[in-house]
PDB file of C-alpha atoms in Angstrom:
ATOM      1  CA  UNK S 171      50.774 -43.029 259.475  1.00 62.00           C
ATOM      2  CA  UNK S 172      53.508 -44.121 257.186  1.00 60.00           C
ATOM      3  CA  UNK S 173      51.479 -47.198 256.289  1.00 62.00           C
ATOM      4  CA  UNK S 174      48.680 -44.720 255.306  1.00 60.00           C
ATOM      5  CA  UNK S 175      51.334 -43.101 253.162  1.00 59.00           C
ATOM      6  CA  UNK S 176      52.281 -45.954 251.443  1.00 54.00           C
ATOM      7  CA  UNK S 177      48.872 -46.997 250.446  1.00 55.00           C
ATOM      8  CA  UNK S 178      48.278 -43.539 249.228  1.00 57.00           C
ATOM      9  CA  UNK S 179      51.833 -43.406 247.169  1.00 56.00           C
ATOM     10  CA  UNK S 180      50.527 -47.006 245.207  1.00 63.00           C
ATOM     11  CA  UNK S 181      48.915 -46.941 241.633  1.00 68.00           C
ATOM     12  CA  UNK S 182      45.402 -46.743 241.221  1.00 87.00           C
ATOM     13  CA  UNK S 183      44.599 -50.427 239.377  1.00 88.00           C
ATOM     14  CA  UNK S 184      41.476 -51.640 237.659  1.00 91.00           C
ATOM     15  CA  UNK S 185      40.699 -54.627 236.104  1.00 92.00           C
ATOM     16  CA  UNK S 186      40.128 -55.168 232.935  1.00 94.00           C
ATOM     17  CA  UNK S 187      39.182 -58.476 230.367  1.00 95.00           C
ATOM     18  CA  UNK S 188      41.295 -59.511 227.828  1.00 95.00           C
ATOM     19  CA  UNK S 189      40.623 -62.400 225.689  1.00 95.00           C
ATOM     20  CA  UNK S 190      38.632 -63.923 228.266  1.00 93.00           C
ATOM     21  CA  UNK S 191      41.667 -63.503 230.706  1.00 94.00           C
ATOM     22  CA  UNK S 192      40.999 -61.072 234.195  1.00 94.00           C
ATOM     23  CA  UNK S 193      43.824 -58.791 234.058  1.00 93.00           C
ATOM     24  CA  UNK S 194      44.835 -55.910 236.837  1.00 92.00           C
ATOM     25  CA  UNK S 195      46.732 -53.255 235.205  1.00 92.00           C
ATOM     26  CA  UNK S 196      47.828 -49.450 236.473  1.00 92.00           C
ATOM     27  CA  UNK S 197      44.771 -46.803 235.820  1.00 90.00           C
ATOM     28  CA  UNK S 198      46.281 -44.697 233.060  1.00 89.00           C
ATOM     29  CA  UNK S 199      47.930 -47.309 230.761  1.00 93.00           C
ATOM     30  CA  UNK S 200      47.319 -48.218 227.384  1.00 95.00           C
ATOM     31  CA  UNK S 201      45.164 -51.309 226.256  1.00 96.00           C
ATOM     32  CA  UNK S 202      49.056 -52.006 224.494  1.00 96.00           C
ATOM     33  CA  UNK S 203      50.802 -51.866 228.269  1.00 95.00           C
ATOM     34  CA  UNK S 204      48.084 -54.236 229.323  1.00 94.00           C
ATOM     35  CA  UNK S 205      48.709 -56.509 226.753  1.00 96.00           C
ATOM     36  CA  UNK S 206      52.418 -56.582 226.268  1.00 95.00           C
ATOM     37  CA  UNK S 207      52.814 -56.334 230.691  1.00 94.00           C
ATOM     38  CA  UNK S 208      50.813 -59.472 230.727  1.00 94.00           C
ATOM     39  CA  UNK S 209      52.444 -61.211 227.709  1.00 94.00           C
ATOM     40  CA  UNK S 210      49.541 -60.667 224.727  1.00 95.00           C
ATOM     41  CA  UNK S 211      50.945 -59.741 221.419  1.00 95.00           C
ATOM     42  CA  UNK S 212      49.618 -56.619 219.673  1.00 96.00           C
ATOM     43  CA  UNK S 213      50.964 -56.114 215.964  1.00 96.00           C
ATOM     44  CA  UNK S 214      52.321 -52.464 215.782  1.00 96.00           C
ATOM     45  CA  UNK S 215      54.374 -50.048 213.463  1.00 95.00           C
ATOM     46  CA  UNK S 216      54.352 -46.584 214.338  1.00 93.00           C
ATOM     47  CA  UNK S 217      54.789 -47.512 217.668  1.00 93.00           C
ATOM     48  CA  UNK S 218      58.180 -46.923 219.275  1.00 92.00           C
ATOM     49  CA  UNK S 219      59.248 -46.824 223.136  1.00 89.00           C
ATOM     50  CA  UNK S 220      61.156 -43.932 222.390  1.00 88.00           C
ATOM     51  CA  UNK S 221      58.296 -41.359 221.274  1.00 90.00           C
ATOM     52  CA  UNK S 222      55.216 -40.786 222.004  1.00 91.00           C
ATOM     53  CA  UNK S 223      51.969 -42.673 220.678  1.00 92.00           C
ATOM     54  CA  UNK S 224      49.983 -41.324 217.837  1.00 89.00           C
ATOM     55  CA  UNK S 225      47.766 -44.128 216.787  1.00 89.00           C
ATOM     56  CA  UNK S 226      48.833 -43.610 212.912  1.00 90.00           C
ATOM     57  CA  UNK S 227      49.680 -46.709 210.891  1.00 93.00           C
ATOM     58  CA  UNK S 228      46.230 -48.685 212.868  1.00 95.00           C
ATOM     59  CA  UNK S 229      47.724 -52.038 212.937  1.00 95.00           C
ATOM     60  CA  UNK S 230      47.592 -52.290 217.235  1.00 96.00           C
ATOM     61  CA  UNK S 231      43.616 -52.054 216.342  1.00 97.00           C
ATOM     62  CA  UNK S 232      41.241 -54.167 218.829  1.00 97.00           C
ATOM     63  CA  UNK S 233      38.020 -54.683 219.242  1.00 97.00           C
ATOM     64  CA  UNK S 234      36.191 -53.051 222.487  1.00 96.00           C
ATOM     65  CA  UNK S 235      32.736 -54.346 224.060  1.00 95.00           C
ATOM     66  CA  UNK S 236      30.728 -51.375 223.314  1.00 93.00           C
ATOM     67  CA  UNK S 237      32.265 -49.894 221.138  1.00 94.00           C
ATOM     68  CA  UNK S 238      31.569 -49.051 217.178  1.00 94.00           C
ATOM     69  CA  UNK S 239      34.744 -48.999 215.746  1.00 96.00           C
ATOM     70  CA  UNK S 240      38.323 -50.889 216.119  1.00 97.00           C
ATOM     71  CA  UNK S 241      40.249 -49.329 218.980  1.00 97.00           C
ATOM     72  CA  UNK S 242      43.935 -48.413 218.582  1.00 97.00           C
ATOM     73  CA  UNK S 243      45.170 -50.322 221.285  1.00 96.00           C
ATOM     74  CA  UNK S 244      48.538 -47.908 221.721  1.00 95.00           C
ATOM     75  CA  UNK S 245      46.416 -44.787 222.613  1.00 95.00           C
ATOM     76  CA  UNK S 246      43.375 -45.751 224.499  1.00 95.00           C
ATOM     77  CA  UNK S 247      43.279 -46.200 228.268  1.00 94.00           C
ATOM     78  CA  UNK S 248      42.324 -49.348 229.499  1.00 93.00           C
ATOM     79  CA  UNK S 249      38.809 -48.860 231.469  1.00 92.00           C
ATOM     80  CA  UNK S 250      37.242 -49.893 234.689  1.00 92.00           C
ATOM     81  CA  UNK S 251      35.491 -53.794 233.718  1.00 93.00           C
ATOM     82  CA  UNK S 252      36.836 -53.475 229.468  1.00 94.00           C
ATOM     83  CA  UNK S 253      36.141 -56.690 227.874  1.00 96.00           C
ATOM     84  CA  UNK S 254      38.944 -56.251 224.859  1.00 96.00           C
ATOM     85  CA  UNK S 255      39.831 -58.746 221.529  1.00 97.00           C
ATOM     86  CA  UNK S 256      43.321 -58.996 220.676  1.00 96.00           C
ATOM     87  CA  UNK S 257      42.404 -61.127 217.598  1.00 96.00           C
ATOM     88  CA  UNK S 258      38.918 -61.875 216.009  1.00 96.00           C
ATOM     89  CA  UNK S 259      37.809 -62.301 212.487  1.00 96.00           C
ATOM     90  CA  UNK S 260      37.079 -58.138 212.320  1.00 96.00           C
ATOM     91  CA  UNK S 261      40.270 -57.138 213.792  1.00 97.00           C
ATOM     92  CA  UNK S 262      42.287 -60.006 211.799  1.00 97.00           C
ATOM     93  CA  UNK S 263      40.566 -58.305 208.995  1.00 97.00           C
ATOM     94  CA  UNK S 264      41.542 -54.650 209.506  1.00 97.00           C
ATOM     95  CA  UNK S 265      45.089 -55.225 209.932  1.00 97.00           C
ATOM     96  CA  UNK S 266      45.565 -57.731 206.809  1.00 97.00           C
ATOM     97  CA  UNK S 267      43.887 -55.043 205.075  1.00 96.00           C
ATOM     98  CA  UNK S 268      46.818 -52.524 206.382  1.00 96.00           C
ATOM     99  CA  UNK S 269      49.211 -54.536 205.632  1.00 97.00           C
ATOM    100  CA  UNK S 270      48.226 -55.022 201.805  1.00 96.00           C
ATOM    101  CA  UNK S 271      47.739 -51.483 201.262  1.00 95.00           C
ATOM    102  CA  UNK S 272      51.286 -50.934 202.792  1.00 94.00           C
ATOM    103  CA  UNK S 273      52.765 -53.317 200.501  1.00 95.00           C
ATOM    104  CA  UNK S 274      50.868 -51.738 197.183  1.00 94.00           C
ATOM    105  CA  UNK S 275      52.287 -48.712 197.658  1.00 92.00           C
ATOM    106  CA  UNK S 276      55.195 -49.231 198.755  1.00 93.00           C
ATOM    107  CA  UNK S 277      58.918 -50.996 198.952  1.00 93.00           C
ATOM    108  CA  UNK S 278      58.927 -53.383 202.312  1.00 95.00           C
ATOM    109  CA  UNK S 279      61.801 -55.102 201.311  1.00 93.00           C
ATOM    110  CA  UNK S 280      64.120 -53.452 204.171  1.00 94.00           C
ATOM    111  CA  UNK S 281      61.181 -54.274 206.534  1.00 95.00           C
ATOM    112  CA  UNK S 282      61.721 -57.849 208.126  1.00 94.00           C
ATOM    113  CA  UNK S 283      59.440 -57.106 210.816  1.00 95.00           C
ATOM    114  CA  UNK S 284      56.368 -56.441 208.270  1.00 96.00           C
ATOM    115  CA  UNK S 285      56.686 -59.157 206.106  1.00 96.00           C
ATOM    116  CA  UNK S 286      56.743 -61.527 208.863  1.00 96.00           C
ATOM    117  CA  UNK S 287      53.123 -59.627 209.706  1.00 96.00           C
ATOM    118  CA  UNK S 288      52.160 -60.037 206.212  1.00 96.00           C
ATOM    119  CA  UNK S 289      52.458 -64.211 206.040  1.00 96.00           C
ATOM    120  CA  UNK S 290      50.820 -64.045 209.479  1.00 95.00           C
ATOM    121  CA  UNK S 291      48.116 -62.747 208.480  1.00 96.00           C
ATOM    122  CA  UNK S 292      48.403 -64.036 205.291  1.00 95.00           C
ATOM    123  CA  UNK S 293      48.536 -60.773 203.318  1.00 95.00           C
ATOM    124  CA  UNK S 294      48.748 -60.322 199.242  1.00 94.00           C
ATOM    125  CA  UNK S 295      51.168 -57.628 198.329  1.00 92.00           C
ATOM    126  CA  UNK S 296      49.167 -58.206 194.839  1.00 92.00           C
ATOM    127  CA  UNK S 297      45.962 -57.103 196.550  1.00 93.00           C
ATOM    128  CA  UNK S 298      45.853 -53.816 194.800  1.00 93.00           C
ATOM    129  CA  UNK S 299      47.998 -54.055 191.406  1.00 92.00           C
ATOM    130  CA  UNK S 300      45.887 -50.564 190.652  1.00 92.00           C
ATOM    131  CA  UNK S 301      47.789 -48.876 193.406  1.00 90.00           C
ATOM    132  CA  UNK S 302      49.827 -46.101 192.267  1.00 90.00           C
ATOM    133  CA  UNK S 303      53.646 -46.514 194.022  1.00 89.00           C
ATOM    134  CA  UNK S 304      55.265 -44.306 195.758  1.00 87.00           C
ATOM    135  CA  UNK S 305      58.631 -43.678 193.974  1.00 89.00           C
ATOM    136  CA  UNK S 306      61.450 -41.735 195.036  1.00 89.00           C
ATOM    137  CA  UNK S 307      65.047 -41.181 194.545  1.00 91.00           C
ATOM    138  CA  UNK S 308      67.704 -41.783 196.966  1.00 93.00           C
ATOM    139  CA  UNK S 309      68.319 -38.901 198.168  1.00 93.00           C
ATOM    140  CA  UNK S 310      72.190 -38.890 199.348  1.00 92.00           C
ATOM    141  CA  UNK S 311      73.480 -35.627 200.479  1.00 92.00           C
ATOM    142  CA  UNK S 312      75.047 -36.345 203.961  1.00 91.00           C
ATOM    143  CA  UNK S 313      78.168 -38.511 204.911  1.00 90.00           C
ATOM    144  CA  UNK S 314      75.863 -40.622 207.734  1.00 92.00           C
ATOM    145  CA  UNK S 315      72.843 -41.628 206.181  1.00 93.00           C
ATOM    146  CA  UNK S 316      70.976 -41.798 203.169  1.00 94.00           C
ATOM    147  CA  UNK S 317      66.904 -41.491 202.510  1.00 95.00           C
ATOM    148  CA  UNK S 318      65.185 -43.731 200.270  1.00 95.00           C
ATOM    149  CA  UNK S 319      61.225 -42.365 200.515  1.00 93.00           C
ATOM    150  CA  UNK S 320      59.993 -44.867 198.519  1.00 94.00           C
ATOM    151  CA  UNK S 321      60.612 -47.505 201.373  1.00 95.00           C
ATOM    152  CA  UNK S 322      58.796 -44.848 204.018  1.00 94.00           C
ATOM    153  CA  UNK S 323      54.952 -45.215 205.318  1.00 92.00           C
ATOM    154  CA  UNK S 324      55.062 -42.256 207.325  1.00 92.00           C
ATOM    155  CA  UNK S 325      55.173 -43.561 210.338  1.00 92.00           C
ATOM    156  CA  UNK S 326      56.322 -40.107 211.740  1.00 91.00           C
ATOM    157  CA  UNK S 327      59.225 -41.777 214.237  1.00 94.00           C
ATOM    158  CA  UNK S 328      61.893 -39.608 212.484  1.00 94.00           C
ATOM    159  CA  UNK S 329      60.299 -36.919 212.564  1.00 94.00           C
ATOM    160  CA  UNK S 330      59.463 -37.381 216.813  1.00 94.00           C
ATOM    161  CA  UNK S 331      62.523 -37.967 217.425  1.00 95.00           C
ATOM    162  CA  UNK S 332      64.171 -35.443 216.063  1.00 94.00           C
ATOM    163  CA  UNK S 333      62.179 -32.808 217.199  1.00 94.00           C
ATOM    164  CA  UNK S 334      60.259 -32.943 221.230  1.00 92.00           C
ATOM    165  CA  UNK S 335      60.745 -36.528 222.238  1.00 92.00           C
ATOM    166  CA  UNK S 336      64.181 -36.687 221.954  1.00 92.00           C
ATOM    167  CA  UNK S 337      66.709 -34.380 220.078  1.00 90.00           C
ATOM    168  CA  UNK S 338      65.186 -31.069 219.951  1.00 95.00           C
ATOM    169  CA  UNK S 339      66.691 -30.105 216.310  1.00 93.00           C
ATOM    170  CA  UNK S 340      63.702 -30.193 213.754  1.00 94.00           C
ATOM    171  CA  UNK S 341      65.372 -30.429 210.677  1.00 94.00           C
ATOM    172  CA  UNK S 342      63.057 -33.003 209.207  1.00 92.00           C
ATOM    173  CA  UNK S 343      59.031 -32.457 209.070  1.00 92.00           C
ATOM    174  CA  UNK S 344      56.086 -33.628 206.900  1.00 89.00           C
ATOM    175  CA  UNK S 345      55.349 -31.831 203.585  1.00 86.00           C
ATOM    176  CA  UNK S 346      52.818 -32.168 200.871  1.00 84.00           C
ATOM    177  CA  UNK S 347      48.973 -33.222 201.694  1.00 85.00           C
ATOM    178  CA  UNK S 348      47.106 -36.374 201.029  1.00 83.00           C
ATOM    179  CA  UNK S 349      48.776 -38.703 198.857  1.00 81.00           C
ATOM    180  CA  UNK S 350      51.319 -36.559 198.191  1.00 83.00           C
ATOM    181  CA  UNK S 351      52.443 -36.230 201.988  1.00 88.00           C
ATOM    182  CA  UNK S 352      55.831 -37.128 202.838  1.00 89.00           C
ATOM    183  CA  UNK S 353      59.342 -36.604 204.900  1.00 92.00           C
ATOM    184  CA  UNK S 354      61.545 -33.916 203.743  1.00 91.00           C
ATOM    185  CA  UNK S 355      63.067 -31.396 205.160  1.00 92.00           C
ATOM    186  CA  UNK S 356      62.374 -27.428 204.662  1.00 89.00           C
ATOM    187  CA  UNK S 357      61.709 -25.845 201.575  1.00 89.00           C
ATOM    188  CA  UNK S 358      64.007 -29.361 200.243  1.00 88.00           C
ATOM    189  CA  UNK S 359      67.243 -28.307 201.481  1.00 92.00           C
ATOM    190  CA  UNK S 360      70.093 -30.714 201.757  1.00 94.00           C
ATOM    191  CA  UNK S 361      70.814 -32.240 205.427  1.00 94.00           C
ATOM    192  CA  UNK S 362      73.967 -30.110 205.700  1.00 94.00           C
ATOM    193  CA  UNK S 363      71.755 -27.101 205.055  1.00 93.00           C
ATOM    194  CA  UNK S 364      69.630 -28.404 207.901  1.00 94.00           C
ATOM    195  CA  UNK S 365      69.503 -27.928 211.607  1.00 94.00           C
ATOM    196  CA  UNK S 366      70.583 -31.493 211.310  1.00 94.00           C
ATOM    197  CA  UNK S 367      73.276 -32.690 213.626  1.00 93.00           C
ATOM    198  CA  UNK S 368      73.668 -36.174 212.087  1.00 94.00           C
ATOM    199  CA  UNK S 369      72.629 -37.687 215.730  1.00 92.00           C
ATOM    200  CA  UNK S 370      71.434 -40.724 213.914  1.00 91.00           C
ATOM    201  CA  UNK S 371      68.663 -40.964 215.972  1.00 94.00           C
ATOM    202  CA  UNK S 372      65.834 -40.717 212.769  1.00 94.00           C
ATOM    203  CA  UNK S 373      68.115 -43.678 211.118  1.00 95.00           C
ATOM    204  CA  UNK S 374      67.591 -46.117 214.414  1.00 93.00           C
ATOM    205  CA  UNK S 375      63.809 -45.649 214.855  1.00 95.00           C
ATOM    206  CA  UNK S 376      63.112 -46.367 210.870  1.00 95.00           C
ATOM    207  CA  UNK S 377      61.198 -48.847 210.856  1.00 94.00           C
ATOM    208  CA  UNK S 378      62.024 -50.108 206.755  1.00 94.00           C
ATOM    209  CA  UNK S 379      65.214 -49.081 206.039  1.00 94.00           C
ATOM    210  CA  UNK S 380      63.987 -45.296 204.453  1.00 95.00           C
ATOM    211  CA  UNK S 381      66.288 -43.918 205.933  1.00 95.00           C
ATOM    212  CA  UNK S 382      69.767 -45.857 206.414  1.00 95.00           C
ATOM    213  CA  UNK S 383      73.663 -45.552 207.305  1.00 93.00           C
ATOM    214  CA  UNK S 384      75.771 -44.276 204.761  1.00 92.00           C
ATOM    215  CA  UNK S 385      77.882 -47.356 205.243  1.00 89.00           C
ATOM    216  CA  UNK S 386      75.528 -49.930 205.122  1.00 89.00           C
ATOM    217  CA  UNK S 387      74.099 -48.252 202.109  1.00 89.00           C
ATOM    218  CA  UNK S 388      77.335 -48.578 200.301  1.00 89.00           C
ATOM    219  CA  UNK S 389      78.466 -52.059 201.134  1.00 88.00           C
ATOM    220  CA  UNK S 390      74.569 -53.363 199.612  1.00 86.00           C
ATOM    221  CA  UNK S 391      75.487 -51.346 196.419  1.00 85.00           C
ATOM    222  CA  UNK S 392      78.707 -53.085 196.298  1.00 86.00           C
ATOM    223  CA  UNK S 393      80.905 -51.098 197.417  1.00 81.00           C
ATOM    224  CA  UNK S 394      83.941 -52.705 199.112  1.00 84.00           C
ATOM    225  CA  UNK S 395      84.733 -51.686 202.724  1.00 83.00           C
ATOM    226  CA  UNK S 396      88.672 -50.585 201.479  1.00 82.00           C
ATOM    227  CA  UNK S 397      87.217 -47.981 199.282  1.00 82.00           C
ATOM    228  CA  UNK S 398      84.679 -46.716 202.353  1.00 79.00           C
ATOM    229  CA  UNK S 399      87.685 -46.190 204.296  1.00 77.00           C
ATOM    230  CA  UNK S 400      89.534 -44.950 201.418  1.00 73.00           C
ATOM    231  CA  UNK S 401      86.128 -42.102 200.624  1.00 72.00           C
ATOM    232  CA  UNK S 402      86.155 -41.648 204.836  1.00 66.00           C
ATOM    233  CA  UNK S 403      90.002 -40.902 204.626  1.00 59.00           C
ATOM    234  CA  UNK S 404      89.603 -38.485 202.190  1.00 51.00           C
ATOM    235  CA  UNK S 405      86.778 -36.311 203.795  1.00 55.00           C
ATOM    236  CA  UNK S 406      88.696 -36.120 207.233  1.00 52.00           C
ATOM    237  CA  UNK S 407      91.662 -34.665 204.954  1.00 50.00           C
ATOM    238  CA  UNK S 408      89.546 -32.158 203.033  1.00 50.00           C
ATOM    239  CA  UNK S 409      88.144 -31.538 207.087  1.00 53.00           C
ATOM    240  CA  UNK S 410      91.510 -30.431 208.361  1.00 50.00           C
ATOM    241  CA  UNK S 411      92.715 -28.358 205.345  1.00 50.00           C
TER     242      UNK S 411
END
């Protein structure tokens, strides 16, 4: 019967405990749907609607009944009867821990979003003053964008979204190993060199400002927005000679 149908076309739910609260959420989703359908906030980085979940930078960790070790929240399915911690001294402690690492290593300044995570969870950026920095050059080669690697925690969203979850080009990839692992592109050729189609896609998923328009780039080294439009005006010249 058609009624038969319908029942048969709904979502499988289960139920699952979060905080203390009863939830009923869609078999198959993430402990992060659960939380963020029904209004709980779950730190993340990596994470981005746009490509798919990878579980890298750990910050969306919580803590599961059961089990040993801090779950990442963004790539494990909620289960039938889960009791699940959003927040508790151990996960508290994991992600502050994250964050101060982050911030040793690294420039955050072109990261609003993870310096407001850092005073929330009241994070030291002078944690680790061993912590060897990750220094780059800018690396400006393009007329759209310009990479700055010391402001990048691999958080791989460039690099998804210009290959299968979105544009299908794969001009950009990871290189090195270990510490030494970061964005580039193969064997370091320029972006024109690239497969690169200057989509802009890698620049709006950057989570710290790595990687970051041209324009916007010039205008915070002070240059005025006449002389953009004069340098624009002169590459659209050279373009139809």
């Amino acid at each position: 019967s058609a009624r038969e149908r319908m029942e048969k076309s709904r979502p499988m739910t289960i139920t699952i405990f979060m905080n203390g609260t009863e939830l009923t959420v869609e078999d198959g989703k993430t402990l992060l749907d659960a939380a963020r359908e029904n209004g709980i906030d779950i730190p993340t980085i990596c994470f981005h609607e746009a490509t798919k979940a990878n579980g890298l930078c750990r910050m969306c960790v919580v803590e599961v009944e059961g089990m040993r070790l801090l779950q990442p929240a963004c790539v494990v399915q909620a289960g039938k009867d889960m009791k699940v911690k959003t927040r508790s001294e151990r996960v508290d402690r994991a992600r502050k821990t994250i964050l101060e690492m982050l911030a040793s290593t690294m420039d955050l300044s072109d990261a609003p979003e993870i310096l407001t995570m850092m005073d929330e969870y009241g994070a030291s950026a002078d944690r680790f003053p061993d912590a060897e920095r990750r220094e780059s050059t800018v690396k400006d080669d393009n007329p759209m964008y310009v990479r700055d690697y010391s402001k990048c925690l691999l958080c791989w969203r460039c690099v998804q979204v210009c290959a299968d979850d979105a544009q299908y080009t794969y001009a950009i990839n990871f290189e090195g190993r270990g510490y030494e692992t970061q964005i580039g592109t193969f064997f370091d050729k320029t972006i024109p060199e690239t497969t690169c189609v200057l989509c802009g896609q890698c620049v709006g998923v950057c989570p710290t400002g790595a990687l970051k328009p041209k324009r916007q780039y010039l205008l915070e080294q002070g240059v005025s927005a006449e002389e953009i439009s004069v340098m624009n005006t002169g590459r659209k010249k050279r373009r139809e000679k």
